[in-house]
Amino acid sequence: MKNAIYPTREEDYPEWYQQVIKAADLAEHSPVRGAMVIKPWGFSIWENMQKQLDKMFKELDVQNAYFPLFIPLSFLEKEAKHVEGFATECAVVTHHRLQKNKDGSLVPASKLDEPLIVRPTSEMIIGYHFSKWIQSYRDLPLKINQWANVVRWEMRTRLFLRTSEILWQEGHTAHATDKEADEQAIAILKLYETFVREYLAIPLLIGEKSESEKFPGAEKTYTMEAMMQDKKALQMGTSHFLGQNFAKSCDIQFQDEEGDKKYAWTTSWGVTTRLIGALIMSHSDDDGLVLPPKIAAVQIVILPIMHKEESKDAVLSFCKTLQSELEGLFYHDKKLKVILDDRNMRGGEKNWSWVKKGVPIRLEIGPKDIEESSVMVMKRNTPVKEKQKQTMQAFKETVCDQLDEIQKDLYEKANAQMEQHLVPIEDKEEFYRFFASKNEKKSFCNGFAISYFSLNPELEKLIKEELNVTVRCIPFDFKEDKGECIFTKKPNSPKVIFAKAY
Amino acid sequence: MKNAIYPTREEDYPEWYQQVIKAADLAEHSPVRGAMVIKPWGFSIWENMQKQLDKMFKELDVQNAYFPLFIPLSFLEKEAKHVEGFATECAVVTHHRLQKNKDGSLVPASKLDEPLIVRPTSEMIIGYHFSKWIQSYRDLPLKINQWANVVRWEMRTRLFLRTSEILWQEGHTAHATDKEADEQAIAILKLYETFVREYLAIPLLIGEKSESEKFPGAEKTYTMEAMMQDKKALQMGTSHFLGQNFAKSCDIQFQDEEGDKKYAWTTSWGVTTRLIGALIMSHSDDDGLVLPPKIAAVQIVILPIMHKEESKDAVLSFCKTLQSELEGLFYHDKKLKVILDDRNMRGGEKNWSWVKKGVPIRLEIGPKDIEESSVMVMKRNTPVKEKQKQTMQAFKETVCDQLDEIQKDLYEKANAQMEQHLVPIEDKEEFYRFFASKNEKKSFCNGFAISYFSLNPELEKLIKEELNVTVRCIPFDFKEDKGECIFTKKPNSPKVIFAKAY
């Protein structure tokens, strides 16, 4: 049997990824260097992510606001470490008008006194406004989020995973104490974790970044890391405890209950449309996209069998009734979304188009099914040709449970794969063999390593140079588990996760 | 009695506007030239507008997508008329990195081969992608919307009304026939009209723009115009029938049913955060913001009377129960949002803070009210000191009706004022007197003029220069009503609306 996607994952994983995106019509490259267009099917996934996350943020008393796209150059200069991280890859606006040449061509005109940076992240501009909003301890905590676009000039780009322009949310909070700010950063990481596990059905490792992998200007960066099917790591989102660093460079001070002036403690955190890339790489197969029901824009597609002219109208009318019945059902707080595909095209082609788009359940209904009051159910997490006959009544009564089962199955499959390839490695030679040896599958890695590591930055740099392997995180789960560094033999070293990463 | 806002509308309308925004904590200027920060209370209004409009777009089969922020200079050059309109006021990205000088300062580095424009509107980049998506008549109609930020360099800016960076939605559609495209443009204008009348409670004049006021590159621009309290016009949103102009410059062609290649017919349409400015200027009074219940983020605030220590806990607990009861009620498809303000501050100050924020209903509840099972109801559309005693049961049963009454009252008040100042003017001298004479209220105008006008562009220009008055629209309502131009005596001239505008 031929698969819908060529090449398959085993044949060429990166190219398979591009082809899945194309076949599901999720996104495409734009003529603007490094930028992408998110097409309706792809954007519907982002909209669902936004809705759910936004609800969760608001439950933590985070309020939405909006800050300017442009940041004056002088703002960026205020935070030295931040500059190192962001100044070298950003879009610079230098003029504010165009002038027409005699030949009709346009050239930049009206140079700005001070160049403007298109925000790569907004700590410095939001910090400026926080410094005006915060006067007293009564103004704290302040918890703000914005849904926005940011720009980081990227040379090698890949749809959803690495683009110059990124859609994201960035949360920024300010607190009266270091403890409260640090707890906030962790609370947000846990919110992200819940969202990713429960809605995207992706298992995670959560923990702290090493010194060299931290956000520029942060005291601590918390991260969630997932294993893609090719056993590479994908950073899914980060939450930063910024200490008083940004409060000092932006002058965010408050008067405490005793009347003393103090700098606030701040956090920032974000997730991006990269999560769509993660979703694609975690669950899709050689027939295309596989969407977890809880994040899919459409849970069910109805495929009416209409090749007999005399029964066509009856089948269509039956399917329309079914569609509106199903759309009356609630699935996790939202109404089920059901498409009735009555396009005039071959049944096989039509079926495959929805397979490639990843819709969780496909229903086939013909004259015979109506007669027998049954329905043919096809689930995206089972082989394409597999059909299950269910009575109409049983299907309607259990459809939400069946969707939940698909959701659970996807999570468990991904989790089993992660656990299988999370390998404890106890000496240096084994470590080098694990990461240097080729996997039988082209462009696959062998997994993640769990090892005691002294966190020596020079050594970390060397490992990165030699193996293209980085410390993904120091997992919370192993916090108390210390041992002898596998490279330096230094005792009492923490357990960390090493991997090749996107 | 002193008002909460100084100066009052009559004393200084533009300054009153700024003070209402400040008192309600809606937005503030940013150090970035011409840009603004939308603060949480202001952003909550935008979020509600987005939710409702997005739902209405989807009911018309419009799908959301996302296109790049940057547009290559050469794309803009393709549409001559479009260039005239937008090239002179846009932000130009010329470099993609910053370099550190010896003194630590940063300077733009790595010049781009081709400058990029920060989108002032996206016809040219979306047109490029439409040309790839559309091959056959089967791909039509194509209806896409994006929620995005755009930048137009503005020298004189005013919060919400005119800023360099604007949040908006821009819809773009392509059709097989001119008729269908024109109908789409009109259907969207009517959608906007419904939204503005029913949710923002603002009366409108809708119609077509004159030749000189059209969108650069459009065949026809449809517009909705509202009258603010100072009798100036505010353009609330526009919908453009673009003919084949953009299809030709972007090469959007399709094969029709006969196999012939044809250019598509396109539309574009948008509304912006300017609608928040319109909302402020339409309903607010000398005590601050007045929000129509259907667009307010919070419909009701509960103010517990807590000055007696012995009854404080009982009052608070009673109010909490009431809050959750009210929040269980649906008001126009959404649950009521109720705030319980238990801050420890003086009652009067607390009450005024919600008056200034424009919450439709304030409830005062003290020990006596609990005893009598009654509640003191204060409505934002009645004088601040006016309290109405209602039994708790009656209030709960009729709260949604009472909110609807406030909504209706706001619309009717605004509508009465518009009708009163919509003045038929039948000769040139009267016209000049109407617009040149000062109103007794500082910075107020005398209203809109309805006159027969030949639409002569030179004359239009002269009127603009001499009186700062423009043709706001040729209203649909008077389409058949023709007469002698009040300036040129040309017969069979249409009836148009003239006004000074924001």
Short mmCIF file of N, CA, C and O in Angstrom, two decimals, chain B residues 234-282:
data_model
loop_
_atom_site.label_atom_id
_atom_site.label_comp_id
_atom_site.label_asym_id
_atom_site.label_seq_id
_atom_site.Cartn_x
_atom_site.Cartn_y
_atom_site.Cartn_z
N LEU B 234 -16.86 60.80 12.26
CA LEU B 234 -15.77 59.83 12.39
C LEU B 234 -16.05 58.68 11.43
O LEU B 234 -17.11 58.06 11.48
N GLN B 235 -15.08 58.41 10.56
CA GLN B 235 -15.19 57.27 9.66
C GLN B 235 -14.97 56.02 10.49
O GLN B 235 -13.94 55.84 11.10
N MET B 236 -15.96 55.12 10.50
CA MET B 236 -15.95 53.98 11.43
C MET B 236 -15.40 52.70 10.80
O MET B 236 -15.09 51.74 11.50
N GLY B 237 -15.33 52.67 9.48
CA GLY B 237 -14.87 51.46 8.83
C GLY B 237 -15.20 51.56 7.36
O GLY B 237 -16.15 52.27 6.99
N THR B 238 -14.42 50.87 6.52
CA THR B 238 -14.68 50.95 5.08
C THR B 238 -14.59 49.56 4.45
O THR B 238 -13.94 48.66 4.99
N SER B 239 -15.27 49.41 3.33
CA SER B 239 -15.27 48.16 2.58
C SER B 239 -15.11 48.54 1.11
O SER B 239 -15.85 49.38 0.61
N HIS B 240 -14.10 47.94 0.47
CA HIS B 240 -13.76 48.37 -0.89
C HIS B 240 -14.06 47.31 -1.94
O HIS B 240 -13.68 46.15 -1.78
N PHE B 241 -14.72 47.74 -3.01
CA PHE B 241 -14.81 46.91 -4.21
C PHE B 241 -13.63 47.32 -5.08
O PHE B 241 -13.54 48.47 -5.52
N LEU B 242 -12.68 46.40 -5.26
CA LEU B 242 -11.41 46.76 -5.91
C LEU B 242 -11.41 46.50 -7.41
O LEU B 242 -10.39 46.70 -8.07
N GLY B 243 -12.56 46.05 -7.95
CA GLY B 243 -12.61 45.72 -9.37
C GLY B 243 -11.56 44.67 -9.69
O GLY B 243 -11.35 43.73 -8.93
N GLN B 244 -10.89 44.83 -10.85
CA GLN B 244 -9.80 43.90 -11.20
C GLN B 244 -8.44 44.56 -11.02
O GLN B 244 -7.42 44.03 -11.45
N ASN B 245 -8.42 45.73 -10.39
CA ASN B 245 -7.15 46.48 -10.28
C ASN B 245 -6.05 45.68 -9.59
O ASN B 245 -4.94 45.54 -10.10
N PHE B 246 -6.36 45.16 -8.41
CA PHE B 246 -5.33 44.41 -7.69
C PHE B 246 -5.13 43.03 -8.30
O PHE B 246 -4.02 42.49 -8.28
N ALA B 247 -6.18 42.44 -8.85
CA ALA B 247 -6.04 41.14 -9.52
C ALA B 247 -5.04 41.28 -10.67
O ALA B 247 -4.23 40.38 -10.91
N LYS B 248 -5.08 42.41 -11.37
CA LYS B 248 -4.15 42.62 -12.48
C LYS B 248 -2.74 42.87 -11.98
O LYS B 248 -1.79 42.28 -12.47
N SER B 249 -2.58 43.71 -10.97
CA SER B 249 -1.20 43.97 -10.51
C SER B 249 -0.61 42.78 -9.78
O SER B 249 0.60 42.61 -9.74
N CYS B 250 -1.45 41.92 -9.20
CA CYS B 250 -0.93 40.73 -8.48
C CYS B 250 -1.09 39.46 -9.31
O CYS B 250 -0.75 38.38 -8.83
N ASP B 251 -1.65 39.57 -10.51
CA ASP B 251 -1.85 38.43 -11.39
C ASP B 251 -2.71 37.32 -10.77
O ASP B 251 -2.34 36.14 -10.76
N ILE B 252 -3.87 37.71 -10.27
CA ILE B 252 -4.81 36.73 -9.72
C ILE B 252 -5.75 36.31 -10.85
O ILE B 252 -6.72 37.00 -11.16
N GLN B 253 -5.45 35.18 -11.48
CA GLN B 253 -6.24 34.70 -12.62
C GLN B 253 -6.83 33.33 -12.33
O GLN B 253 -6.26 32.55 -11.58
N PHE B 254 -7.98 33.06 -12.92
CA PHE B 254 -8.59 31.74 -12.76
C PHE B 254 -9.15 31.28 -14.11
O PHE B 254 -9.44 32.08 -14.99
N GLN B 255 -9.27 29.96 -14.23
CA GLN B 255 -9.86 29.37 -15.42
C GLN B 255 -11.36 29.24 -15.17
O GLN B 255 -11.76 28.64 -14.16
N ASP B 256 -12.18 29.81 -16.01
CA ASP B 256 -13.63 29.70 -15.78
C ASP B 256 -14.16 28.36 -16.29
O ASP B 256 -13.40 27.51 -16.77
N GLU B 257 -15.46 28.14 -16.19
CA GLU B 257 -16.03 26.83 -16.53
C GLU B 257 -15.81 26.46 -17.99
O GLU B 257 -15.80 25.28 -18.35
N GLU B 258 -15.62 27.47 -18.82
CA GLU B 258 -15.37 27.21 -20.26
C GLU B 258 -13.87 27.02 -20.54
O GLU B 258 -13.48 26.80 -21.69
N GLY B 259 -13.05 27.16 -19.51
CA GLY B 259 -11.61 26.98 -19.71
C GLY B 259 -10.87 28.26 -20.08
O GLY B 259 -9.67 28.24 -20.34
N ASP B 260 -11.59 29.39 -20.05
CA ASP B 260 -10.93 30.67 -20.36
C ASP B 260 -10.27 31.26 -19.12
O ASP B 260 -10.80 31.15 -18.02
N LYS B 261 -9.14 31.91 -19.34
CA LYS B 261 -8.45 32.57 -18.22
C LYS B 261 -9.03 33.96 -18.00
O LYS B 261 -9.19 34.73 -18.93
N LYS B 262 -9.32 34.25 -16.74
CA LYS B 262 -9.88 35.56 -16.42
C LYS B 262 -9.26 36.11 -15.15
O LYS B 262 -8.85 35.35 -14.28
N TYR B 263 -9.23 37.42 -15.04
CA TYR B 263 -8.80 38.02 -13.78
C TYR B 263 -9.95 37.97 -12.78
O TYR B 263 -11.11 38.14 -13.14
N ALA B 264 -9.60 37.74 -11.52
CA ALA B 264 -10.62 37.73 -10.46
C ALA B 264 -11.04 39.16 -10.12
O ALA B 264 -10.41 40.13 -10.55
N TRP B 265 -12.12 39.27 -9.38
CA TRP B 265 -12.61 40.55 -8.85
C TRP B 265 -12.44 40.51 -7.34
O TRP B 265 -12.83 39.53 -6.72
N THR B 266 -11.83 41.53 -6.78
CA THR B 266 -11.50 41.42 -5.35
C THR B 266 -12.13 42.53 -4.50
O THR B 266 -12.58 43.55 -5.03
N THR B 267 -12.12 42.28 -3.20
CA THR B 267 -12.58 43.28 -2.22
C THR B 267 -11.59 43.32 -1.06
O THR B 267 -10.82 42.38 -0.86
N SER B 268 -11.61 44.41 -0.33
CA SER B 268 -10.91 44.44 0.97
C SER B 268 -11.69 45.35 1.90
O SER B 268 -12.42 46.23 1.44
N TRP B 269 -11.53 45.13 3.20
CA TRP B 269 -12.38 45.83 4.19
C TRP B 269 -11.76 45.72 5.57
O TRP B 269 -11.08 44.74 5.87
N GLY B 270 -11.98 46.75 6.37
CA GLY B 270 -11.37 46.73 7.69
C GLY B 270 -11.99 47.67 8.69
O GLY B 270 -12.58 48.69 8.33
N VAL B 271 -11.87 47.29 9.95
CA VAL B 271 -12.15 48.21 11.06
C VAL B 271 -10.98 48.12 12.04
O VAL B 271 -10.26 47.11 12.07
N THR B 272 -10.78 49.16 12.81
CA THR B 272 -9.60 49.26 13.67
C THR B 272 -9.99 49.59 15.11
O THR B 272 -11.16 49.78 15.43
N THR B 273 -8.97 49.72 15.95
CA THR B 273 -9.17 50.14 17.35
C THR B 273 -9.73 51.57 17.43
O THR B 273 -10.09 52.03 18.52
N ARG B 274 -9.81 52.25 16.30
CA ARG B 274 -10.48 53.54 16.23
C ARG B 274 -11.92 53.44 16.74
O ARG B 274 -12.49 54.40 17.27
N LEU B 275 -12.51 52.24 16.58
CA LEU B 275 -13.88 52.04 17.09
C LEU B 275 -13.97 52.30 18.59
O LEU B 275 -15.02 52.68 19.10
N ILE B 276 -12.85 52.08 19.29
CA ILE B 276 -12.85 52.37 20.74
C ILE B 276 -12.95 53.88 20.93
O ILE B 276 -13.68 54.36 21.81
N GLY B 277 -12.24 54.64 20.10
CA GLY B 277 -12.34 56.10 20.14
C GLY B 277 -13.77 56.54 19.88
O GLY B 277 -14.29 57.45 20.54
N ALA B 278 -14.42 55.90 18.91
CA ALA B 278 -15.80 56.24 18.57
C ALA B 278 -16.73 55.96 19.75
O ALA B 278 -17.62 56.74 20.06
N LEU B 279 -16.50 54.84 20.40
CA LEU B 279 -17.30 54.44 21.56
C LEU B 279 -17.17 55.49 22.67
O LEU B 279 -18.17 55.91 23.26
N ILE B 280 -15.94 55.92 22.93
CA ILE B 280 -15.70 56.93 23.96
C ILE B 280 -16.43 58.22 23.61
O ILE B 280 -17.16 58.78 24.43
N MET B 281 -16.24 58.67 22.36
CA MET B 281 -16.78 59.98 21.98
C MET B 281 -18.29 59.98 21.80
O MET B 281 -18.91 61.03 21.83
N SER B 282 -18.89 58.82 21.58
CA SER B 282 -20.34 58.77 21.36
C SER B 282 -21.13 58.84 22.66
O SER B 282 -22.18 59.47 22.71
#
